[in-house]
């Protein structure tokens, strides 16, 4: 779904793309002014992406960490969990700057929730990771708790730093939705027991 929507974005002209994002991404000032009419964007925004790297990096993380959580929950519960984390993540980003005119989009808030769930359910797992040594590429196994922990810490540091510049952001400069990542991760942990992820096989 994410890939199909992205290809649709690529097919649009610049004015049509801007209109498309205004309609389906979370635009904080619009959500603030008309929450009852804009709340669906908390979900539709999760299927939009700002570029190839944004899409590919999200899909890699979803593939690495999401399949185990989906196997554990089943397709329907996983979809509900995923979309719930994404919507709550978007609300966290909205809360940081409720009057921003910059569209917020992407699956990373939902995927951050998956990372939080993965940390709770598979804390002892190791992730096969690529290591680039000049022209050579090798693989090593890295503890999931280390990778996910570094991800969260980096986002917290960057999130607080971004608070200093949030007021000066424009459509052109954009920015990373660090607080969506933080919120998604935290809510992923909070929702995990409600979805039975604390239960052992």
Short mmCIF file of C-alpha atoms in Angstrom, two decimals:
data_model
loop_
_atom_site.label_atom_id
_atom_site.label_comp_id
_atom_site.label_asym_id
_atom_site.label_seq_id
_atom_site.Cartn_x
_atom_site.Cartn_y
_atom_site.Cartn_z
CA UNK A 1 0.00 0.00 0.00
CA UNK A 2 2.79 2.45 0.93
CA UNK A 3 4.59 1.80 -2.36
CA UNK A 4 1.42 2.16 -4.45
CA UNK A 5 0.53 5.46 -2.80
CA UNK A 6 4.09 6.71 -3.31
CA UNK A 7 3.97 5.94 -7.03
CA UNK A 8 0.69 7.86 -7.18
CA UNK A 9 2.45 10.80 -5.52
CA UNK A 10 5.20 10.62 -8.16
CA UNK A 11 2.60 10.83 -10.92
CA UNK A 12 1.22 14.14 -9.65
CA UNK A 13 2.30 17.60 -10.75
CA UNK A 14 3.78 19.88 -8.09
CA UNK A 15 0.51 21.81 -7.50
CA UNK A 16 -1.53 18.59 -7.44
CA UNK A 17 0.94 16.97 -5.03
CA UNK A 18 0.74 19.93 -2.66
CA UNK A 19 -3.05 19.73 -2.75
CA UNK A 20 -2.90 15.95 -2.21
CA UNK A 21 -0.66 16.37 0.85
CA UNK A 22 -2.85 19.13 2.25
CA UNK A 23 -5.81 16.76 1.99
CA UNK A 24 -4.30 13.51 3.28
CA UNK A 25 -1.27 14.43 5.42
CA UNK A 26 -1.61 15.79 8.96
CA UNK A 27 -1.41 19.58 8.77
CA UNK A 28 -1.31 20.63 12.44
CA UNK A 29 -3.03 24.00 12.05
CA UNK A 30 -5.86 22.38 10.09
CA UNK A 31 -6.21 19.62 12.69
CA UNK A 32 -6.31 22.25 15.42
CA UNK A 33 -8.94 24.32 13.64
CA UNK A 34 -11.17 21.41 12.62
CA UNK A 35 -10.33 18.22 14.49
CA UNK A 36 -13.71 16.62 13.72
CA UNK A 37 -13.13 17.02 10.00
CA UNK A 38 -9.39 16.36 9.90
CA UNK A 39 -8.98 13.33 12.20
CA UNK A 40 -8.91 10.82 9.29
CA UNK A 41 -5.53 12.29 8.29
CA UNK A 42 -4.09 10.68 11.43
CA UNK A 43 -4.43 7.44 9.46
CA UNK A 44 -4.13 8.48 5.81
CA UNK A 45 -0.86 10.31 6.49
CA UNK A 46 0.76 6.98 7.42
CA UNK A 47 0.68 5.88 3.78
CA UNK A 48 2.39 9.00 2.40
CA UNK A 49 6.14 9.53 2.04
CA UNK A 50 8.36 12.47 1.26
CA UNK A 51 10.87 10.75 -1.02
CA UNK A 52 12.58 7.52 -2.02
CA UNK A 53 14.85 7.37 1.03
CA UNK A 54 11.93 8.07 3.36
CA UNK A 55 9.97 5.21 1.81
CA UNK A 56 12.82 2.68 1.51
CA UNK A 57 14.18 3.20 5.03
CA UNK A 58 10.70 2.83 6.52
CA UNK A 59 9.97 -0.32 4.54
CA UNK A 60 13.29 -1.91 5.55
CA UNK A 61 12.59 -1.28 9.24
CA UNK A 62 9.04 -2.57 8.82
CA UNK A 63 10.29 -5.72 7.09
CA UNK A 64 12.99 -6.43 9.69
CA UNK A 65 10.94 -5.82 12.81
CA UNK A 66 7.32 -6.01 11.71
CA UNK A 67 7.09 -9.60 10.49
CA UNK A 68 7.74 -11.11 13.93
CA UNK A 69 5.15 -8.87 15.57
CA UNK A 70 2.64 -9.67 12.82
CA UNK A 71 3.30 -13.39 13.25
CA UNK A 72 2.64 -13.00 16.96
CA UNK A 73 -0.54 -10.91 16.66
CA UNK A 74 -2.05 -12.14 13.42
CA UNK A 75 -2.89 -9.93 10.45
CA UNK A 76 -5.94 -8.11 11.81
CA UNK A 77 -4.64 -7.36 15.32
CA UNK A 78 -1.32 -6.30 13.83
CA UNK A 79 -3.01 -3.86 11.46
CA UNK A 80 -5.01 -2.37 14.33
CA UNK A 81 -1.88 -2.11 16.47
CA UNK A 82 0.13 -0.55 13.62
CA UNK A 83 -2.49 2.06 12.72
CA UNK A 84 -3.15 2.89 16.37
CA UNK A 85 0.54 3.54 17.02
CA UNK A 86 0.73 5.68 13.89
CA UNK A 87 -2.29 7.78 14.85
CA UNK A 88 -1.05 8.31 18.41
CA UNK A 89 2.40 9.17 17.07
CA UNK A 90 0.87 11.79 14.77
CA UNK A 91 -0.99 13.30 17.73
CA UNK A 92 2.29 13.60 19.64
CA UNK A 93 3.88 15.48 16.74
CA UNK A 94 0.79 17.68 16.43
CA UNK A 95 0.91 18.54 20.14
CA UNK A 96 4.46 19.89 19.78
CA UNK A 97 3.40 22.60 17.33
CA UNK A 98 -0.36 22.79 16.93
CA UNK A 99 -0.19 25.82 14.63
CA UNK A 100 2.35 24.48 12.14
CA UNK A 101 1.43 24.61 8.46
CA UNK A 102 3.94 21.90 7.53
CA UNK A 103 2.33 18.58 6.51
CA UNK A 104 3.39 15.62 8.63
CA UNK A 105 3.47 12.29 6.82
CA UNK A 106 5.04 8.86 6.75
CA UNK A 107 4.90 5.43 8.35
CA UNK A 108 7.75 6.04 10.78
CA UNK A 109 5.49 6.80 13.76
CA UNK A 110 3.68 3.48 13.32
CA UNK A 111 6.96 1.66 12.72
CA UNK A 112 8.39 3.21 15.89
CA UNK A 113 5.47 1.60 17.70
CA UNK A 114 6.46 -1.73 16.15
CA UNK A 115 10.01 -1.18 17.45
CA UNK A 116 8.65 -0.57 20.95
CA UNK A 117 6.62 -3.78 20.74
CA UNK A 118 9.62 -5.69 19.40
CA UNK A 119 11.74 -4.51 22.33
CA UNK A 120 9.10 -5.78 24.75
CA UNK A 121 8.40 -9.10 23.02
CA UNK A 122 11.86 -10.05 21.70
CA UNK A 123 14.41 -8.32 23.98
CA UNK A 124 17.02 -11.05 23.50
CA UNK A 125 16.86 -11.10 19.70
CA UNK A 126 19.80 -10.20 17.50
CA UNK A 127 19.46 -8.38 14.19
CA UNK A 128 21.59 -9.26 11.18
CA UNK A 129 23.02 -5.90 10.11
CA UNK A 130 25.13 -4.69 7.20
CA UNK A 131 28.52 -3.13 7.97
CA UNK A 132 30.32 -1.10 5.32
CA UNK A 133 34.12 -1.21 5.47
CA UNK A 134 35.26 0.97 2.61
CA UNK A 135 34.49 -1.00 -0.54
CA UNK A 136 33.70 -4.14 1.45
CA UNK A 137 30.38 -5.08 2.99
CA UNK A 138 29.96 -7.65 5.73
CA UNK A 139 27.27 -8.61 8.20
CA UNK A 140 27.24 -8.83 11.97
CA UNK A 141 24.57 -9.71 14.51
CA UNK A 142 23.69 -6.79 16.77
CA UNK A 143 21.47 -7.12 19.86
CA UNK A 144 18.02 -5.73 19.10
CA UNK A 145 17.98 -3.91 22.43
CA UNK A 146 21.11 -2.00 21.37
CA UNK A 147 19.80 -1.01 17.94
CA UNK A 148 16.38 -0.01 19.21
CA UNK A 149 17.82 1.72 22.27
CA UNK A 150 20.14 3.83 20.12
CA UNK A 151 17.22 4.67 17.82
CA UNK A 152 15.16 5.93 20.75
CA UNK A 153 17.97 7.89 22.40
CA UNK A 154 18.92 9.57 19.12
CA UNK A 155 15.32 10.62 18.56
CA UNK A 156 14.95 12.01 22.09
CA UNK A 157 18.12 14.09 21.71
CA UNK A 158 17.13 15.28 18.24
CA UNK A 159 13.55 15.88 19.35
CA UNK A 160 14.56 18.30 22.09
CA UNK A 161 16.99 20.01 19.73
CA UNK A 162 14.21 20.36 17.14
CA UNK A 163 12.05 22.22 19.66
CA UNK A 164 14.44 25.16 19.32
CA UNK A 165 13.94 25.40 15.57
CA UNK A 166 10.31 24.28 15.19
CA UNK A 167 8.99 27.84 15.04
CA UNK A 168 11.30 28.67 12.14
CA UNK A 169 10.52 25.65 9.95
CA UNK A 170 8.94 26.22 6.58
CA UNK A 171 7.51 24.02 3.84
CA UNK A 172 10.88 24.24 2.10
CA UNK A 173 13.09 23.36 5.07
CA UNK A 174 10.74 20.66 6.38
CA UNK A 175 12.05 18.51 9.19
CA UNK A 176 12.02 15.08 10.76
CA UNK A 177 9.02 14.26 12.95
CA UNK A 178 11.13 13.19 15.94
CA UNK A 179 8.23 13.48 18.37
CA UNK A 180 6.14 11.18 16.21
CA UNK A 181 8.96 8.63 16.51
CA UNK A 182 9.18 9.12 20.27
CA UNK A 183 5.41 8.99 20.74
CA UNK A 184 4.98 5.98 18.49
CA UNK A 185 7.71 4.10 20.34
CA UNK A 186 6.27 4.87 23.79
CA UNK A 187 2.72 3.99 22.76
CA UNK A 188 4.00 0.80 21.14
CA UNK A 189 5.28 -0.24 24.55
CA UNK A 190 2.09 0.89 26.31
CA UNK A 191 -0.20 -0.95 23.87
CA UNK A 192 1.86 -4.16 23.84
CA UNK A 193 0.25 -5.76 26.92
CA UNK A 194 -3.22 -4.77 25.70
CA UNK A 195 -2.56 -6.79 22.54
CA UNK A 196 -1.17 -9.76 24.45
CA UNK A 197 2.48 -9.25 23.54
CA UNK A 198 3.62 -9.91 27.10
CA UNK A 199 2.27 -13.45 26.92
CA UNK A 200 4.89 -16.13 26.41
CA UNK A 201 4.41 -18.94 23.88
#
